[in-house]
XYZ file of C-alpha atoms in Angstrom:
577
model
C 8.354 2.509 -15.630
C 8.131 2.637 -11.706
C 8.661 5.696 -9.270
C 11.365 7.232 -7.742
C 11.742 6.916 -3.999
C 14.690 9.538 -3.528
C 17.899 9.055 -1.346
C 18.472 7.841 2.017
C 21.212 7.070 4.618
C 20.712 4.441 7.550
C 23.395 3.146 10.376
C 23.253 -0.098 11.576
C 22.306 -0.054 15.340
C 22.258 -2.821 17.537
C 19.046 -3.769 19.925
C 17.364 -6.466 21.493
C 13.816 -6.531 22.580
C 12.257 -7.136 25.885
C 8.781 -6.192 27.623
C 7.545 -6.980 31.036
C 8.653 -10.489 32.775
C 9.239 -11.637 28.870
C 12.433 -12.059 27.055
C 11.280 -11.581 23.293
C 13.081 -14.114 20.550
C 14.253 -11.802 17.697
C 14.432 -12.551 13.579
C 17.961 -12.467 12.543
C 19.682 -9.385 12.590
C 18.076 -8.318 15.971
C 19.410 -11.124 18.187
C 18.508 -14.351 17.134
C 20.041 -17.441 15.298
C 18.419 -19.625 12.909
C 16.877 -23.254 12.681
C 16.012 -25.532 9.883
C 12.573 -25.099 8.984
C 11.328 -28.429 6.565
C 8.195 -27.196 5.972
C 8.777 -24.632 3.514
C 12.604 -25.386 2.640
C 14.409 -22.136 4.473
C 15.299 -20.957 7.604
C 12.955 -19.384 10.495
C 13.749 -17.784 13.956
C 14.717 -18.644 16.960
C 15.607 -17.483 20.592
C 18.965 -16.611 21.298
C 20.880 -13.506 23.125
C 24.116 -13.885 21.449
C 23.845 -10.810 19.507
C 23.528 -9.490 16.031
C 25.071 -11.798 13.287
C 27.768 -10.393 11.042
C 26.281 -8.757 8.162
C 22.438 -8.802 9.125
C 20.080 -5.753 9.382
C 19.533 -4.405 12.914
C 16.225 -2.411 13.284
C 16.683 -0.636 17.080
C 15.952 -0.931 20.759
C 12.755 -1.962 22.672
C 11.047 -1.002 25.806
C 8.797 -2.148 28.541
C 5.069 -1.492 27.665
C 3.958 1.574 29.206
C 1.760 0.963 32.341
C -0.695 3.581 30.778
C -3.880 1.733 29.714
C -4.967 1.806 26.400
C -7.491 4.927 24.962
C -10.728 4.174 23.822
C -10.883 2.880 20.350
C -12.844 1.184 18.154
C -11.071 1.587 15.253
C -8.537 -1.412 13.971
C -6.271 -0.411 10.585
C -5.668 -3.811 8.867
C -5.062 -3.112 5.440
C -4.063 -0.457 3.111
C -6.672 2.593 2.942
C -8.927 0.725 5.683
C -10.769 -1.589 3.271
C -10.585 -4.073 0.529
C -12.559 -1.296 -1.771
C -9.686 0.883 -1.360
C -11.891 4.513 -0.347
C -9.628 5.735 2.110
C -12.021 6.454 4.055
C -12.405 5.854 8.216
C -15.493 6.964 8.802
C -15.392 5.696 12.932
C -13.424 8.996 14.034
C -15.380 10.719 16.275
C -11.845 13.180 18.519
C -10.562 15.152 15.091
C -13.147 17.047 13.516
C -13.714 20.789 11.937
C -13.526 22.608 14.730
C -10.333 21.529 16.529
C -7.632 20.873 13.632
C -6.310 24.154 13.332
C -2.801 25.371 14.203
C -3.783 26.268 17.731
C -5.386 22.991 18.791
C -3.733 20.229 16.704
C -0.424 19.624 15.621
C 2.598 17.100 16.102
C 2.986 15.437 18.803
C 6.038 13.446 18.459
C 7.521 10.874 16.501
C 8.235 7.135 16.504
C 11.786 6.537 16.168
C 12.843 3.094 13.757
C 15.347 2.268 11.211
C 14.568 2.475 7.419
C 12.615 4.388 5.355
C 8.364 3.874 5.956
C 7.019 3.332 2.269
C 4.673 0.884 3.926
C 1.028 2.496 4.977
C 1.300 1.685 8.928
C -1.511 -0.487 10.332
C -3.266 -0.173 13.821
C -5.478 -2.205 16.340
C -7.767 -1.093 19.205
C -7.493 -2.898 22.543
C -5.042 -5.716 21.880
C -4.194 -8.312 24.533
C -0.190 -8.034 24.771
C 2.557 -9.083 27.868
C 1.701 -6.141 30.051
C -1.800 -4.817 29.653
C -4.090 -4.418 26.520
C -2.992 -1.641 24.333
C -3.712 0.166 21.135
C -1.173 -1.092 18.842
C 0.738 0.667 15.999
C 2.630 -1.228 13.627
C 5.380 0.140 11.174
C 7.161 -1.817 8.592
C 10.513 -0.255 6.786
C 12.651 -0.813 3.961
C 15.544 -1.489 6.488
C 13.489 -5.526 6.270
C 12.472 -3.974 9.846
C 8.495 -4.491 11.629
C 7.604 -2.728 14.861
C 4.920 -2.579 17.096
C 4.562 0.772 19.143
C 2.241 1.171 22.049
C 0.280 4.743 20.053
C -0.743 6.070 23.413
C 2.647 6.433 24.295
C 3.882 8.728 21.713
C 5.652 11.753 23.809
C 6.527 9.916 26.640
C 9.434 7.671 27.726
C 7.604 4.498 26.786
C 7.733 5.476 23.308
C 10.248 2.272 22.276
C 8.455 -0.611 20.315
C 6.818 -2.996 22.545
C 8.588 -5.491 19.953
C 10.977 -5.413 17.110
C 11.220 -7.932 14.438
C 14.212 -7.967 11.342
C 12.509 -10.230 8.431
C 16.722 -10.714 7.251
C 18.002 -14.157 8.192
C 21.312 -14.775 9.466
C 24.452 -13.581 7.176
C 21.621 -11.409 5.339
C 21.095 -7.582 5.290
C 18.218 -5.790 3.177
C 18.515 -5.690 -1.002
C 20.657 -2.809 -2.300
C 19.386 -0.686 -4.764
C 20.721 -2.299 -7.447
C 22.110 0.437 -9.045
C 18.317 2.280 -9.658
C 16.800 5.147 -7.758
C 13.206 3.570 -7.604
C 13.783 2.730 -3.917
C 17.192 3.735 -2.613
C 19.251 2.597 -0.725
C 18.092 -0.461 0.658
C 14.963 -1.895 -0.195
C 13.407 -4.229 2.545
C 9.478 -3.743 3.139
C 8.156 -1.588 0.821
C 4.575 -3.116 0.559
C 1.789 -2.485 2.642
C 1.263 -5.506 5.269
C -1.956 -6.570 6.005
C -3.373 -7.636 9.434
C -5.420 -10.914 10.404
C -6.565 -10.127 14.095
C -8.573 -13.617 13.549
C -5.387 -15.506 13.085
C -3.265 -12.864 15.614
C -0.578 -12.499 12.436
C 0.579 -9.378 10.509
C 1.513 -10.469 6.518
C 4.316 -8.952 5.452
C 6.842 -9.586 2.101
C 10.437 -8.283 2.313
C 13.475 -8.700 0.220
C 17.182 -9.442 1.383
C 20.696 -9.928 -0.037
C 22.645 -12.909 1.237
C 26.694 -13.321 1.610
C 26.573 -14.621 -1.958
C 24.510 -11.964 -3.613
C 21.576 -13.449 -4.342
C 18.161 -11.374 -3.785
C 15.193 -13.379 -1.742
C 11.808 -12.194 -1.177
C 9.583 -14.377 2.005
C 6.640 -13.869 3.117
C 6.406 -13.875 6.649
C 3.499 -14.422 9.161
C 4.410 -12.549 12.480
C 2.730 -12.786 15.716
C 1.070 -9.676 16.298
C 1.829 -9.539 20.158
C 5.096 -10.983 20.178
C 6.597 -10.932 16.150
C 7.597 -14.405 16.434
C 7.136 -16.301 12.639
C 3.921 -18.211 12.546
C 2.322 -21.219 10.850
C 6.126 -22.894 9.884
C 7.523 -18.912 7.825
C 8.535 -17.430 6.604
C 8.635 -18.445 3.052
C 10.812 -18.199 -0.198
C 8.531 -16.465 -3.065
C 9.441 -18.523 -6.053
C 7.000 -19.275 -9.228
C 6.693 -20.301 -12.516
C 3.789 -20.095 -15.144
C 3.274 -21.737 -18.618
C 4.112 -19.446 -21.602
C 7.657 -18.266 -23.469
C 7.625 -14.512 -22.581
C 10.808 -12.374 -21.060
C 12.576 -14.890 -18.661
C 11.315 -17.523 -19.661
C 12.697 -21.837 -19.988
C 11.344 -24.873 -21.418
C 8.261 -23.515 -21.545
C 7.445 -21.716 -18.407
C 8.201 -18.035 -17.152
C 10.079 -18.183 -14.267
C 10.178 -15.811 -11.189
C 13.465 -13.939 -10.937
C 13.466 -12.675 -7.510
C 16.473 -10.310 -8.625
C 14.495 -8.261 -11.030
C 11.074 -7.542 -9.127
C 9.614 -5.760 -5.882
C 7.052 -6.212 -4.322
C 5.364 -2.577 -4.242
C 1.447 -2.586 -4.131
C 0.230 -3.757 -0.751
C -0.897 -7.083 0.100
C -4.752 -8.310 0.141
C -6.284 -11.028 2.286
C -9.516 -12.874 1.825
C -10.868 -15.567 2.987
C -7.875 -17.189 4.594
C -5.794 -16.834 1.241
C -2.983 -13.513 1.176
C -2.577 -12.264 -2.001
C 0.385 -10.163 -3.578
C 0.970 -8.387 -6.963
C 4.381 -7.813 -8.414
C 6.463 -4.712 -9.720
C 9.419 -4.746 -12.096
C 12.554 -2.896 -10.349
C 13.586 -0.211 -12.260
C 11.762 -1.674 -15.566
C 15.708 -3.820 -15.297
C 15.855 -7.384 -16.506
C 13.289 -9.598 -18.326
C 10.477 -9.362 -16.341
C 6.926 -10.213 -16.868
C 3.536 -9.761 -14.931
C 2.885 -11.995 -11.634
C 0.513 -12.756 -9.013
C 0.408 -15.013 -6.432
C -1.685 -16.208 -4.058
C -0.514 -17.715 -0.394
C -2.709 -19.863 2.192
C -2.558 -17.693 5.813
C -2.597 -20.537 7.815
C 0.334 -22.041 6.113
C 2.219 -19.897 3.852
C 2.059 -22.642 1.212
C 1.124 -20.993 -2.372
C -2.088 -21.970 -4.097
C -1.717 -20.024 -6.974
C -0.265 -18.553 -9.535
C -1.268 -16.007 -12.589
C 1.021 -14.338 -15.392
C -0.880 -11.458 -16.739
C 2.059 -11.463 -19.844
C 3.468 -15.361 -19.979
C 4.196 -15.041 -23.929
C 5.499 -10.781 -23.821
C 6.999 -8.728 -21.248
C 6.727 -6.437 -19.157
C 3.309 -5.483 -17.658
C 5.148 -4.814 -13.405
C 1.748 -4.146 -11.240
C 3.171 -1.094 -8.698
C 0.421 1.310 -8.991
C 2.243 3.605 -6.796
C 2.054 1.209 -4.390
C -1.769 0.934 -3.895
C -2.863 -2.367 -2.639
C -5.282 -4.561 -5.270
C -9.023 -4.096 -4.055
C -11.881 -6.514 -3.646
C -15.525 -6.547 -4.232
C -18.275 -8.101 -2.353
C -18.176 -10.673 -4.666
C -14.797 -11.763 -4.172
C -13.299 -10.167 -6.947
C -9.713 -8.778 -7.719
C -8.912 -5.840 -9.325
C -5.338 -4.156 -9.984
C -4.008 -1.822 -12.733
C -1.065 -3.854 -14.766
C 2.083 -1.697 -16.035
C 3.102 -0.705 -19.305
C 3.774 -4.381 -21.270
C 2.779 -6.718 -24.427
C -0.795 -6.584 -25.261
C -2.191 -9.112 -27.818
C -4.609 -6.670 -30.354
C -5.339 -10.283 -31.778
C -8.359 -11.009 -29.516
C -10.361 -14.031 -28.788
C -14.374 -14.257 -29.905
C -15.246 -13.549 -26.573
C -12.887 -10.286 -26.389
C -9.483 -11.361 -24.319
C -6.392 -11.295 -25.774
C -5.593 -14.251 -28.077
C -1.810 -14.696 -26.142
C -3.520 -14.080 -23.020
C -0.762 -10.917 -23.049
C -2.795 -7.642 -21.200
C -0.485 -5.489 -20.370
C -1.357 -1.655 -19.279
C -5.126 -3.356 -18.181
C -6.964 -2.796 -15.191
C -7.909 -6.336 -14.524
C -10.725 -8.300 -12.510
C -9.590 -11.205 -11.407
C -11.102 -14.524 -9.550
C -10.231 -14.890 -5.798
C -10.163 -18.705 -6.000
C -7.588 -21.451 -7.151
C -6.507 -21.477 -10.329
C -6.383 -17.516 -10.405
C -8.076 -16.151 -13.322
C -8.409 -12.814 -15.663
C -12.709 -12.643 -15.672
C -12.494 -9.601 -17.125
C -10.552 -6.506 -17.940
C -10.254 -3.056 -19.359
C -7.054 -1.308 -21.437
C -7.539 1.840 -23.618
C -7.808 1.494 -27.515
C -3.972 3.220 -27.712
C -2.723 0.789 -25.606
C 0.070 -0.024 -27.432
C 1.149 3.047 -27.837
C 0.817 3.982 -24.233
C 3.328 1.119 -23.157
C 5.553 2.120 -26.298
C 5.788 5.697 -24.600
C 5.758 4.566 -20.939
C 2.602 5.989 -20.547
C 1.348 3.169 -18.166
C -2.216 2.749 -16.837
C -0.536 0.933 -14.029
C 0.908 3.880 -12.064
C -1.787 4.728 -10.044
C -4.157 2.324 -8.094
C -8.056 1.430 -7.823
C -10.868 2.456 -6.306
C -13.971 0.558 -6.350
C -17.071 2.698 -5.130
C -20.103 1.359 -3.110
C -23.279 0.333 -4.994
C -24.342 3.464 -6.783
C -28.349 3.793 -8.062
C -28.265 5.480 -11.283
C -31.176 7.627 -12.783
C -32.871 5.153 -14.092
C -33.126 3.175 -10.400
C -30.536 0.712 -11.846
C -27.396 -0.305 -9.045
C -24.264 0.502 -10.620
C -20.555 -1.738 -9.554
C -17.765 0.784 -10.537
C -14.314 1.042 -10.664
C -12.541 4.163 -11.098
C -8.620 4.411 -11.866
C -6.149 6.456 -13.703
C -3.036 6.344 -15.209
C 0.131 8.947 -16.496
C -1.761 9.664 -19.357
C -4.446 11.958 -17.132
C -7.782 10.831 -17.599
C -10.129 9.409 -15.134
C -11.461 5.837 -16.410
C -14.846 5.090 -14.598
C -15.801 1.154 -14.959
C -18.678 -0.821 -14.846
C -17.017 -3.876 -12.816
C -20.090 -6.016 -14.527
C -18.802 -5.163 -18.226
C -15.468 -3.722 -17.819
C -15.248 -2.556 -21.974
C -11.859 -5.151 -22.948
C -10.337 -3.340 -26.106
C -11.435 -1.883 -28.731
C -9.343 -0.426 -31.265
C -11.921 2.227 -32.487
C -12.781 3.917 -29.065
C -12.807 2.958 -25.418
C -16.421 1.205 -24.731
C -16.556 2.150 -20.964
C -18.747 3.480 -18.587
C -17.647 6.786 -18.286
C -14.243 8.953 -19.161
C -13.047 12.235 -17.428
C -10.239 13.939 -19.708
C -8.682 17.004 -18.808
C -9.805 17.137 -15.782
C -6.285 16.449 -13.866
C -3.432 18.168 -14.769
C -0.664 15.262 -14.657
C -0.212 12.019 -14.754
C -1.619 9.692 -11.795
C 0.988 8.407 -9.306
C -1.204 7.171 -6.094
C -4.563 6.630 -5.877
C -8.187 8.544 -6.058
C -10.351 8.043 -2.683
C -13.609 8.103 -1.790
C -16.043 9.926 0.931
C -19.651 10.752 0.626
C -20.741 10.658 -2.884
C -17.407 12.402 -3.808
C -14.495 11.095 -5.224
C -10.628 12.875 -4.469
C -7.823 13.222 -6.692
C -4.331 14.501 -6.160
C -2.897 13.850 -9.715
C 0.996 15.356 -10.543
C 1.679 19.069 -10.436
C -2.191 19.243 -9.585
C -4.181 20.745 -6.982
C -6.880 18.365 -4.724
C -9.794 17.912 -6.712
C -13.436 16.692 -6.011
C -15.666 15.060 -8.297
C -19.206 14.565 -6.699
C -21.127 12.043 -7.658
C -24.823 12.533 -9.025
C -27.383 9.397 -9.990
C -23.846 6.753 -10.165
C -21.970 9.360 -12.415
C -18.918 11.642 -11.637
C -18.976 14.955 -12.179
C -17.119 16.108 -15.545
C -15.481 19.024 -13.697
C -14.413 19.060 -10.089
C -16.972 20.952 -7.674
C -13.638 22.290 -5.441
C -9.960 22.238 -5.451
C -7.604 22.862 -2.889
C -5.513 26.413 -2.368
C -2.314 24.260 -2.785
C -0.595 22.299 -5.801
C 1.088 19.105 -5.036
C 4.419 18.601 -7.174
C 5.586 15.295 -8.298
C 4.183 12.527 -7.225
C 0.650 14.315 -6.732
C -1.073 13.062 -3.144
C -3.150 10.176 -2.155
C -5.438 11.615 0.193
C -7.665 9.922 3.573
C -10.555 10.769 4.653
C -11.385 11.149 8.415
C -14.871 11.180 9.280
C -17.769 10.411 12.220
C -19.996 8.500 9.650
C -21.354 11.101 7.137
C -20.211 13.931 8.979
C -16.843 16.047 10.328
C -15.056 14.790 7.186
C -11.428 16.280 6.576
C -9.607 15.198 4.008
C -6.008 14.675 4.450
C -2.874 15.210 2.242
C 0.663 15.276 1.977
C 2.944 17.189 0.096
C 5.553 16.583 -1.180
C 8.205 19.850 -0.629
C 11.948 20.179 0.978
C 10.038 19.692 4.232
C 6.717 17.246 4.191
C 3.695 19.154 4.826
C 0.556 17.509 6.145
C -2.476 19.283 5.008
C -6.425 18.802 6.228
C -8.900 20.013 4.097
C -12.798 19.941 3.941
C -14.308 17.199 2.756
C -17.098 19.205 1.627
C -15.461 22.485 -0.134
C -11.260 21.031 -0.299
C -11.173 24.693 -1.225
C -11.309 25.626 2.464
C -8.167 24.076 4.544
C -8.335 23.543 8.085
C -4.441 22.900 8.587
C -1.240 22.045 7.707
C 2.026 21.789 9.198
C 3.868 24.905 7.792
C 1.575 27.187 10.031
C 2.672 26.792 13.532
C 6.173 28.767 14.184
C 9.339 27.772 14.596
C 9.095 24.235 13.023
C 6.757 23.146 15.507
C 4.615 20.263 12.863
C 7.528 20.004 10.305
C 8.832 16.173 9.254
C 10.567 15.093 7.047
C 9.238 14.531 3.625
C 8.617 10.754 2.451
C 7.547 11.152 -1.560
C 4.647 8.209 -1.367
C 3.908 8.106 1.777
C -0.427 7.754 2.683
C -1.641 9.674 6.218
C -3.383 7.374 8.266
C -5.904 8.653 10.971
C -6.617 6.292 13.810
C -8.138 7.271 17.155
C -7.673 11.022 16.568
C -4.254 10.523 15.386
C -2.581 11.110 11.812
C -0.174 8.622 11.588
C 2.830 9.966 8.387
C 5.527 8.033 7.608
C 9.370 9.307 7.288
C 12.781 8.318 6.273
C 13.769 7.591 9.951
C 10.470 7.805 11.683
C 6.660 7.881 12.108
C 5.326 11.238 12.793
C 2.216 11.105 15.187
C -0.355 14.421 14.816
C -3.016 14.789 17.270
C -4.795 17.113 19.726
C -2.055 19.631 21.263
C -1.651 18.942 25.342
């Protein structure tokens, strides 16, 4: 089963965007109409300043860039917890450290103003070329099918307005309703992490809409990073279909019901291919397990995998973690509660190639492949009982040397039954019936179930499990610790915390979290003791830091700023004036 979002009210404003001497062509339902588009069968943008069309999604005003130039940076944000291992780790901040986030020093500075709820990590880049000066560049993404781009030097000041605006809802469209489920609520538009190609000047990004008729379509779209014009001939209609006779399926072949999925974990890029990974909504409908894999220069798919094509079930959301990538070009996500086949072949994978509730290695190239995986030995009864591996997301460590001088791959993940699964990405275990033939396994250790991710900083990896406090697991010769070394002052209720890690190299590390409470609290711990907290944004009087809570939300730190999305915003934390 997938995650509850909580509630959420939006009115529809109407914008257009401008900056400098340029008049800006909007997506549908920010100003634009529509033309035929034959290369991928659906409509794309075009320039027009007759207003919003009847129905569509509007997503707010723009502004002239700021004539500020930009702040040093190095650091660019392109993908969810800054790389394709997934450590949530930026380890290029050199402003925030130890000594000046506390209460008196650091705090909020102001927030980004934008339409829809942020479920979406943001993304940043340093020192990007744009109409009116080179800038360090936020970008936001919302589940009102709305993608910004914010000049993030200007937060506080008048300038604060996106530099551009872009509504992924075509004419006569407006962003998915709920469908009668509180996963995401109300409106469900982006709710996947982009991902950024600075190479190709394009930001990915998937969204859902409703059209007049009531049917549900999900695109992906290419937009131009400086502008948010559609690139390469997008956006385009996600459709798919895979041989086998599970849920959904006709003559033969599962078929992709865009009505009945979301597209939760974030997206992945390599080597000029994007890659996405595909939830159930609600656990509604006959659904089944689906990736897909999408050319960046085109938006043409290449490929296709069903991780259940003869059962059901098995949604990848992982609490919307992003699959990760090794150095080898491997894939690895953590499928859902679904059909696995017991029955397995001689060399160990399941005989109906069902594997549901695995955490699965994947190829990177066409035809998409499972290489290897990894499910517990109650596996069946863990998707019988909704106990899903799949609800919280990977982390693959760097090359570890163990004690006998041997370099260890590993993968560590964890599920809502509570342990911590450590893998050996060269012989992940399969299934065994008897007992689980992996690397190494934690129990006990967390106190709830895992709904976000572990991270990774410095030999030491962080959990934030359910109704748990922030725990830290060093690691000695490639092997956690079987009992954290610290644990933060504070518990985090339901959904637990996926934490970052700020850091200058090995050094200054803070760990950052977010609670979940009536008001959202960020909280910055040490990386070495999380026992000893630097921060968090109940301390300062009268409301100073509050924001408003956002249950799945991930900080991200960029050029001494914490970045925390909202229901209505994206609060900026930084160095007090």
């Amino acid at each position: 089963m997938c995650d509850y979002m909580g509630p959420l009210r939006i009115p529809n404003i109407f914008f257009f965007m401008f900056g400098a001497s340029l008049t800006l062509a909007l997506l549908s339902g920010c100003g634009n109409s529509a033309t035929s588009n034959p290369t991928n069968g659906n409509p794309t943008s075009s320039s027009s300043s007759s207003g919003n069309p009847s129905g569509s999604a509007t997503c707010g005003a723009t502004g002239s860039p700021s004539a500020n130039s930009a702040s040093a940076s190095t650091i660019d944000v392109v993908t969810y917890h800054y790389d394709n291992l997934r450590t949530g780790q930026n380890t290029n901040e050199t402003i925030l450290t130890p000594m000046n986030v506390n209460s008196t020093k650091f705090g909020k500075l102001g927030e980004f103003a934008i339409v829809g709820r942020v479920d979406a990590q943001p993304l940043y880049l340093s020192n990007l070329s744009i109409p009116g000066g080179t800038k360090n560049v936020l970008y936001v993404a919302t589940e009102h099918g709305c993608v910004y781009a914010f000049d993030a030097d200007s937060i506080g000041s008048n300038a604060s307005k996106p530099i551009w605006v872009a509504s992924t809802e075509l004419p006569g469209e407006v962003p998915s309703d709920d469908r009668g489920c509180g996963q995401v609520t109300p409106e469900i538009g982006v709710t996947s992490t982009p991902v950024i190609d600075r190479t190709r000047g394009a930001i990915y990004v998937v969204a859902v809409s409703k059209n007049a008729g009531g049917s549900y379509i999900h695109r992906i779209h290419a937009l131009d990073l400086t502008s948010g014009a559609e690139l390469f001939g997008g956006p385009t209609v996600v459709t798919a279909s895979y041989p086998g006779t599970g849920a959904g399926s006709s003559g033969g072949n599962v078929v992709f019901d865009p009505s009945v999925y979301n597209e939760r974990p974030g997206l992945l890029e390599f080597n000029g291919t994007i890659y996405t990974t595909w939830g159930s909504h609600c656990d509604q409908g006959a659904y089944t397990s689906w990736v897909m894999a999408y050319s960046a220069d085109t938006l043409k798919q290449t490929s296709v995998l069903n991780l259940t094509p003869n059962g059901s079930d098995g949604g990848i959301w992982m609490s919307g973690a992003a699959p990760a990538l090794d150095a080898s070009g491997n894939i690895y996500f953590i499928v859902g509660n679904g059909t696995f086949d017991t029955n397995l072949t001689p060399s160990g994978f399941p005989s109906q190639h069902d594997c549901g509730n695995c955490f699965a290695k994947t190829s990177s190239s066409a035809p998409l492949s499972l290489l290897d995986y990894f499910t517990p030995s109650n596996t069946v009864a863990q998707s019988d009982q909704d106990l899903d591996f799949g609800s919280g997301g990977p982390l693959l460590l760097p090359d570890l040397m163990d004690a006998n001088g041997t370099t260890r791959h590993l993968a560590v993940g964890s599920g809502k039954d509570a342990n911590i699964y450590v893998l050996d990405r060269d012989n992940m275990g399969k299934f065994n019936s008897g007992a689980d033939n992996i690397y190494q396994f934690i129990p006990g250790e967390l106190s709830g179930g895992e709904f976000g991710k572990p991270s990774y900083f410095n030999n030491t990896v962080y959990y934030g499990a359910v109704g748990d406090t922030l725990k830290a697991f060093p690691i000695t010769n490639a092997k956690l610790a079987m009992t954290p070394a610290s644990q933060s002052p504070t518990n985090f209720a339901y959904p637990g915390t996926t934490p970052s890690i700020s850091a200058n190299g090995a050094t200054n590390g803070i760990v950052w979290a977010v609670e979940n409470a009536n008001s959202g609290v960020l909280h910055a711990y040490d990386a070495t003791n999380v026992g000893k907290e630097f921060y968090n944004s109940s301390q300062a009087g009268s409301g100073r830091d509050h924001f408003a809570d956002n249950k799945f939300i991930t900080p991200m730190v960029a050029n001494g700023r914490v970045y925390v999305g909202t229901p209505t915003s994206v609060a900026v934390f930084g160095l007090l004036p």
